[in-house]
PDB file of C-alpha atoms in Angstrom:
ATOM      1  CA  MET A   1      -4.134  10.287  14.553  1.00 45.00           C
ATOM      2  CA  THR A   2      -5.055   8.710  11.144  1.00 60.00           C
ATOM      3  CA  LEU A   3      -7.058  11.732  10.265  1.00 65.00           C
ATOM      4  CA  ILE A   4      -4.286  14.054  10.956  1.00 63.00           C
ATOM      5  CA  ARG A   5      -1.736  12.029   9.033  1.00 63.00           C
ATOM      6  CA  ARG A   6      -4.238  11.720   6.071  1.00 75.00           C
ATOM      7  CA  ALA A   7      -4.828  15.512   6.142  1.00 73.00           C
ATOM      8  CA  THR A   8      -1.167  16.163   6.202  1.00 71.00           C
ATOM      9  CA  GLN A   9      -0.446  13.887   3.365  1.00 79.00           C
ATOM     10  CA  LEU A  10      -3.216  15.466   1.261  1.00 82.00           C
ATOM     11  CA  ALA A  11      -1.989  19.012   2.022  1.00 80.00           C
ATOM     12  CA  PHE A  12       1.545  18.105   0.942  1.00 84.00           C
ATOM     13  CA  ILE A  13       0.313  16.426  -2.198  1.00 86.00           C
ATOM     14  CA  ALA A  14      -1.879  19.381  -2.997  1.00 85.00           C
ATOM     15  CA  ALA A  15       1.085  21.776  -2.409  1.00 84.00           C
ATOM     16  CA  VAL A  16       3.279  19.709  -4.730  1.00 85.00           C
ATOM     17  CA  THR A  17       0.490  19.692  -7.425  1.00 86.00           C
ATOM     18  CA  ALA A  18      -0.040  23.342  -7.037  1.00 81.00           C
ATOM     19  CA  LEU A  19       3.615  23.994  -7.386  1.00 81.00           C
ATOM     20  CA  GLY A  20       3.755  21.940 -10.535  1.00 82.00           C
ATOM     21  CA  VAL A  21       0.722  23.631 -12.115  1.00 77.00           C
ATOM     22  CA  PHE A  22       2.154  27.103 -11.078  1.00 74.00           C
ATOM     23  CA  LEU A  23       5.556  26.361 -12.611  1.00 75.00           C
ATOM     24  CA  ALA A  24       3.978  25.093 -15.903  1.00 75.00           C
ATOM     25  CA  LEU A  25       1.702  28.237 -16.221  1.00 72.00           C
ATOM     26  CA  GLU A  26       4.401  30.740 -15.312  1.00 68.00           C
ATOM     27  CA  ALA A  27       7.159  29.232 -17.430  1.00 74.00           C
ATOM     28  CA  THR A  28       4.757  29.272 -20.511  1.00 72.00           C
ATOM     29  CA  GLU A  29       3.783  32.864 -19.542  1.00 68.00           C
ATOM     30  CA  VAL A  30       0.056  32.265 -19.739  1.00 66.00           C
ATOM     31  CA  ASP A  31      -0.676  35.458 -17.742  1.00 60.00           C
ATOM     32  CA  GLY A  32       1.405  38.519 -18.332  1.00 58.00           C
ATOM     33  CA  ASP A  33       1.221  40.251 -14.857  1.00 61.00           C
ATOM     34  CA  THR A  34       4.592  41.532 -13.669  1.00 65.00           C
ATOM     35  CA  TRP A  35       4.296  40.098 -10.062  1.00 58.00           C
ATOM     36  CA  ARG A  36       3.663  36.699 -11.481  1.00 66.00           C
ATOM     37  CA  ALA A  37       6.768  37.085 -13.852  1.00 70.00           C
ATOM     38  CA  ASN A  38       8.855  38.116 -10.959  1.00 71.00           C
ATOM     39  CA  LEU A  39       7.590  35.215  -8.880  1.00 70.00           C
ATOM     40  CA  ALA A  40       8.252  32.896 -11.895  1.00 72.00           C
ATOM     41  CA  ASP A  41      11.746  34.137 -12.301  1.00 76.00           C
ATOM     42  CA  THR A  42      12.490  33.643  -8.590  1.00 75.00           C
ATOM     43  CA  THR A  43      11.037  30.153  -8.762  1.00 72.00           C
ATOM     44  CA  ARG A  44      12.916  29.405 -11.980  1.00 71.00           C
ATOM     45  CA  ASN A  45      16.248  30.508 -10.376  1.00 75.00           C
ATOM     46  CA  LEU A  46      15.618  28.414  -7.218  1.00 72.00           C
ATOM     47  CA  PHE A  47      14.703  25.166  -8.950  1.00 69.00           C
ATOM     48  CA  ALA A  48      16.391  25.284 -12.264  1.00 67.00           C
ATOM     49  CA  PRO A  49      18.687  28.296 -12.985  1.00 69.00           C
ATOM     50  CA  ASP A  50      20.210  26.895 -16.155  1.00 73.00           C
ATOM     51  CA  ARG A  51      16.957  25.575 -17.819  1.00 70.00           C
ATOM     52  CA  ALA A  52      14.922  27.083 -20.592  1.00 74.00           C
ATOM     53  CA  ALA A  53      11.306  28.004 -20.123  1.00 71.00           C
ATOM     54  CA  TRP A  54      10.061  24.907 -22.040  1.00 76.00           C
ATOM     55  CA  GLN A  55      12.174  22.598 -19.792  1.00 78.00           C
ATOM     56  CA  ILE A  56      10.703  24.169 -16.698  1.00 74.00           C
ATOM     57  CA  ALA A  57       7.160  23.836 -18.169  1.00 78.00           C
ATOM     58  CA  LEU A  58       7.795  20.109 -18.725  1.00 83.00           C
ATOM     59  CA  ILE A  59       9.097  19.739 -15.111  1.00 80.00           C
ATOM     60  CA  GLY A  60       6.109  21.618 -13.861  1.00 79.00           C
ATOM     61  CA  ALA A  61       3.685  19.469 -15.885  1.00 85.00           C
ATOM     62  CA  ALA A  62       5.431  16.293 -14.516  1.00 86.00           C
ATOM     63  CA  LEU A  63       5.118  17.510 -11.010  1.00 82.00           C
ATOM     64  CA  ALA A  64       1.334  18.395 -11.538  1.00 83.00           C
ATOM     65  CA  ILE A  65       0.700  14.936 -13.072  1.00 86.00           C
ATOM     66  CA  GLY A  66       2.621  13.264 -10.225  1.00 80.00           C
ATOM     67  CA  GLY A  67       0.659  15.146  -7.626  1.00 77.00           C
ATOM     68  CA  ILE A  68      -2.680  14.197  -9.267  1.00 80.00           C
ATOM     69  CA  ILE A  69      -1.597  10.596  -9.302  1.00 79.00           C
ATOM     70  CA  LEU A  70      -0.703  10.750  -5.570  1.00 74.00           C
ATOM     71  CA  ILE A  71      -4.018  12.387  -4.723  1.00 73.00           C
ATOM     72  CA  ALA A  72      -5.851   9.622  -6.669  1.00 75.00           C
ATOM     73  CA  ALA A  73      -3.933   6.911  -4.791  1.00 72.00           C
ATOM     74  CA  GLN A  74      -4.700   8.513  -1.449  1.00 69.00           C
ATOM     75  CA  LEU A  75      -8.416   8.591  -2.188  1.00 72.00           C
ATOM     76  CA  ALA A  76      -8.479   4.969  -3.511  1.00 68.00           C
ATOM     77  CA  PRO A  77     -10.039   2.528  -1.047  1.00 63.00           C
ATOM     78  CA  ALA A  78      -7.905   0.398   1.083  1.00 60.00           C
ATOM     79  CA  ARG A  79      -7.440  -3.314   0.555  1.00 61.00           C
ATOM     80  CA  LYS A  80     -10.531  -5.296   1.658  1.00 60.00           C
ATOM     81  CA  GLY A  81     -10.691  -5.848   5.422  1.00 58.00           C
ATOM     82  CA  THR A  82      -7.699  -3.699   6.449  1.00 60.00           C
ATOM     83  CA  SER A  83      -9.746  -1.189   8.230  1.00 61.00           C
ATOM     84  CA  ARG A  84     -12.109  -3.748   9.915  1.00 65.00           C
ATOM     85  CA  MET A  85     -11.656  -3.967  13.766  1.00 69.00           C
ATOM     86  CA  LEU A  86     -11.920  -7.480  15.366  1.00 67.00           C
ATOM     87  CA  GLU A  87     -12.711  -7.627  19.056  1.00 66.00           C
ATOM     88  CA  VAL A  88     -10.016  -9.458  20.949  1.00 67.00           C
ATOM     89  CA  GLY A  89     -11.532  -9.205  24.346  1.00 68.00           C
ATOM     90  CA  SER A  90     -13.695  -6.943  26.535  1.00 70.00           C
ATOM     91  CA  ASN A  91     -14.446  -6.320  30.254  1.00 73.00           C
ATOM     92  CA  GLU A  92     -15.897  -3.605  32.377  1.00 77.00           C
ATOM     93  CA  ASP A  93     -12.809  -1.394  31.564  1.00 77.00           C
ATOM     94  CA  GLY A  94     -13.282  -1.491  27.876  1.00 74.00           C
ATOM     95  CA  ALA A  95     -12.682  -3.587  24.797  1.00 73.00           C
ATOM     96  CA  THR A  96      -9.528  -4.604  23.026  1.00 71.00           C
ATOM     97  CA  HIS A  97      -9.569  -4.635  19.181  1.00 71.00           C
ATOM     98  CA  LEU A  98      -7.259  -5.993  16.517  1.00 74.00           C
ATOM     99  CA  THR A  99      -7.205  -4.346  13.153  1.00 74.00           C
ATOM    100  CA  GLY A 100      -7.982  -6.294  10.086  1.00 76.00           C
ATOM    101  CA  ARG A 101      -4.544  -5.270   8.631  1.00 80.00           C
ATOM    102  CA  ALA A 102      -2.824  -6.788  11.586  1.00 82.00           C
ATOM    103  CA  THR A 103      -4.800  -9.932  11.180  1.00 84.00           C
ATOM    104  CA  LEU A 104      -4.011 -10.171   7.478  1.00 86.00           C
ATOM    105  CA  ARG A 105      -0.340  -9.517   8.079  1.00 88.00           C
ATOM    106  CA  SER A 106      -0.309 -12.306  10.673  1.00 88.00           C
ATOM    107  CA  VAL A 107      -1.873 -14.773   8.256  1.00 90.00           C
ATOM    108  CA  GLU A 108       0.550 -13.761   5.539  1.00 91.00           C
ATOM    109  CA  HIS A 109       3.475 -14.119   7.864  1.00 91.00           C
ATOM    110  CA  GLU A 110       2.354 -17.552   9.108  1.00 91.00           C
ATOM    111  CA  LEU A 111       1.812 -18.837   5.564  1.00 92.00           C
ATOM    112  CA  ARG A 112       5.313 -17.557   4.472  1.00 91.00           C
ATOM    113  CA  GLN A 113       6.891 -19.838   7.107  1.00 91.00           C
ATOM    114  CA  ILE A 114       6.053 -22.913   5.163  1.00 91.00           C
ATOM    115  CA  GLU A 115       8.867 -24.244   3.246  1.00 88.00           C
ATOM    116  CA  GLY A 116       8.582 -23.728  -0.484  1.00 85.00           C
ATOM    117  CA  VAL A 117       6.228 -20.586  -0.188  1.00 88.00           C
ATOM    118  CA  THR A 118       7.599 -17.711  -2.101  1.00 88.00           C
ATOM    119  CA  GLY A 119       4.897 -15.271  -1.209  1.00 88.00           C
ATOM    120  CA  SER A 120       1.360 -14.837   0.190  1.00 90.00           C
ATOM    121  CA  ALA A 121      -1.430 -12.313   0.079  1.00 90.00           C
ATOM    122  CA  ALA A 122      -4.767 -12.217   2.007  1.00 89.00           C
ATOM    123  CA  VAL A 123      -7.887 -10.177   1.944  1.00 87.00           C
ATOM    124  CA  MET A 124     -10.850 -10.102   4.253  1.00 84.00           C
ATOM    125  CA  PRO A 125     -14.125  -9.673   2.339  1.00 82.00           C
ATOM    126  CA  THR A 126     -16.126 -10.168   5.505  1.00 79.00           C
ATOM    127  CA  ALA A 127     -15.482 -10.244   9.258  1.00 74.00           C
ATOM    128  CA  LYS A 128     -15.730 -13.958   9.308  1.00 81.00           C
ATOM    129  CA  LYS A 129     -13.795 -14.970   6.180  1.00 87.00           C
ATOM    130  CA  ILE A 130     -10.300 -14.536   4.786  1.00 88.00           C
ATOM    131  CA  HIS A 131      -9.212 -15.419   1.272  1.00 91.00           C
ATOM    132  CA  ALA A 132      -5.475 -16.275   1.098  1.00 91.00           C
ATOM    133  CA  THR A 133      -3.306 -16.847  -1.925  1.00 91.00           C
ATOM    134  CA  ILE A 134      -0.072 -18.720  -1.622  1.00 91.00           C
ATOM    135  CA  ARG A 135       2.547 -18.636  -4.222  1.00 90.00           C
ATOM    136  CA  VAL A 136       4.953 -21.608  -4.217  1.00 89.00           C
ATOM    137  CA  ASP A 137       8.015 -22.798  -6.017  1.00 83.00           C
ATOM    138  CA  ASP A 138       7.218 -25.150  -8.964  1.00 80.00           C
ATOM    139  CA  ARG A 139       9.058 -27.958  -7.165  1.00 79.00           C
ATOM    140  CA  CYS A 140       6.519 -28.135  -4.257  1.00 81.00           C
ATOM    141  CA  ASP A 141       3.633 -30.425  -3.809  1.00 82.00           C
ATOM    142  CA  LEU A 142       0.487 -28.274  -3.839  1.00 83.00           C
ATOM    143  CA  ALA A 143      -1.651 -30.622  -1.744  1.00 85.00           C
ATOM    144  CA  ASP A 144       1.190 -30.792   0.976  1.00 89.00           C
ATOM    145  CA  ILE A 145       1.392 -26.890   1.050  1.00 87.00           C
ATOM    146  CA  GLU A 146      -2.347 -26.620   1.401  1.00 87.00           C
ATOM    147  CA  THR A 147      -2.387 -29.163   4.174  1.00 89.00           C
ATOM    148  CA  GLN A 148       0.451 -27.427   6.121  1.00 90.00           C
ATOM    149  CA  ALA A 149      -1.332 -24.030   5.655  1.00 89.00           C
ATOM    150  CA  HIS A 150      -4.600 -25.388   7.065  1.00 88.00           C
ATOM    151  CA  GLU A 151      -2.645 -26.940  10.018  1.00 89.00           C
ATOM    152  CA  ARG A 152      -0.773 -23.640  10.722  1.00 89.00           C
ATOM    153  CA  LEU A 153      -4.003 -21.607  10.628  1.00 88.00           C
ATOM    154  CA  ASP A 154      -6.014 -23.922  12.867  1.00 87.00           C
ATOM    155  CA  THR A 155      -7.837 -22.973  16.036  1.00 85.00           C
ATOM    156  CA  GLY A 156      -4.547 -22.575  18.036  1.00 85.00           C
ATOM    157  CA  PHE A 157      -3.364 -19.882  15.655  1.00 85.00           C
ATOM    158  CA  TRP A 158      -6.569 -17.841  16.275  1.00 82.00           C
ATOM    159  CA  ILE A 159      -6.435 -18.396  19.987  1.00 82.00           C
ATOM    160  CA  ASN A 160      -2.843 -17.085  20.027  1.00 82.00           C
ATOM    161  CA  LEU A 161      -3.899 -14.052  17.958  1.00 80.00           C
ATOM    162  CA  GLY A 162      -6.803 -13.508  20.391  1.00 79.00           C
ATOM    163  CA  VAL A 163      -9.662 -13.547  17.875  1.00 78.00           C
ATOM    164  CA  PRO A 164     -12.457 -16.041  17.224  1.00 78.00           C
ATOM    165  CA  ASP A 165     -11.898 -18.599  14.441  1.00 79.00           C
ATOM    166  CA  ILE A 166     -12.108 -17.036  10.882  1.00 83.00           C
ATOM    167  CA  ALA A 167     -12.959 -19.238   7.873  1.00 86.00           C
ATOM    168  CA  ILE A 168      -9.971 -19.314   5.417  1.00 88.00           C
ATOM    169  CA  ALA A 169     -10.271 -20.102   1.840  1.00 89.00           C
ATOM    170  CA  ILE A 170      -6.785 -20.881   0.491  1.00 88.00           C
ATOM    171  CA  THR A 171      -5.589 -20.822  -3.046  1.00 88.00           C
ATOM    172  CA  VAL A 172      -2.265 -22.315  -3.840  1.00 87.00           C
ATOM    173  CA  GLU A 173      -0.575 -21.374  -7.132  1.00 87.00           C
ATOM    174  CA  PHE A 174       2.798 -21.685  -8.748  1.00 84.00           C
ATOM    175  CA  ASP A 175       4.849 -18.611  -8.588  1.00 78.00           C
ATOM    176  CA  PRO A 176       5.446 -17.224 -12.189  1.00 74.00           C
ATOM    177  CA  ARG A 177       8.883 -16.084 -11.079  1.00 73.00           C
ATOM    178  CA  PRO A 178      10.310 -18.798  -8.846  1.00 62.00           C
ATOM    179  CA  PRO A 179      13.594 -17.983  -7.005  1.00 62.00           C
ATOM    180  CA  ARG A 180      16.755 -18.966  -8.909  1.00 64.00           C
ATOM    181  CA  VAL A 181      18.869 -21.802  -7.662  1.00 62.00           C
ATOM    182  CA  ARG A 182      22.608 -21.631  -8.193  1.00 61.00           C
TER     183      ARG A 182
END
């Protein structure tokens, strides 16, 4: 399913990019063939009937640049550990796996439940280690937050999640934009 979704996304992005390049080339009349001119006129009338050729060229260039940026974003590697599969259980019928993304989201959610935490982020550089960063309000005690984080992510958390214990390195930092108190 992921392959089909990714292929569909790339096809759509390529179509938008091609449309942007096409609009830019036709509006600036790079090639003088009559069929291209007719197609350009039709496209111009559909997308921007009251615009001048230079405005359509700018719109086309913006669409082309946006499409290239979207393609580059799709080809960029995922965050560390999100595609890793962790075995939850297995028997003669097969194995059950949990994605790294679900594991990281569970860790982040659990850390956000601590009072004073304004945000959290986690990455999984290896299958046996997670690096978690916790952002806290500047009125909190960092040592207390770190202690609570280790208590929440103890062996019981991993048992409930269904995966073996994973070592966690926790970094606690003050949030540069703490929530406003009225």
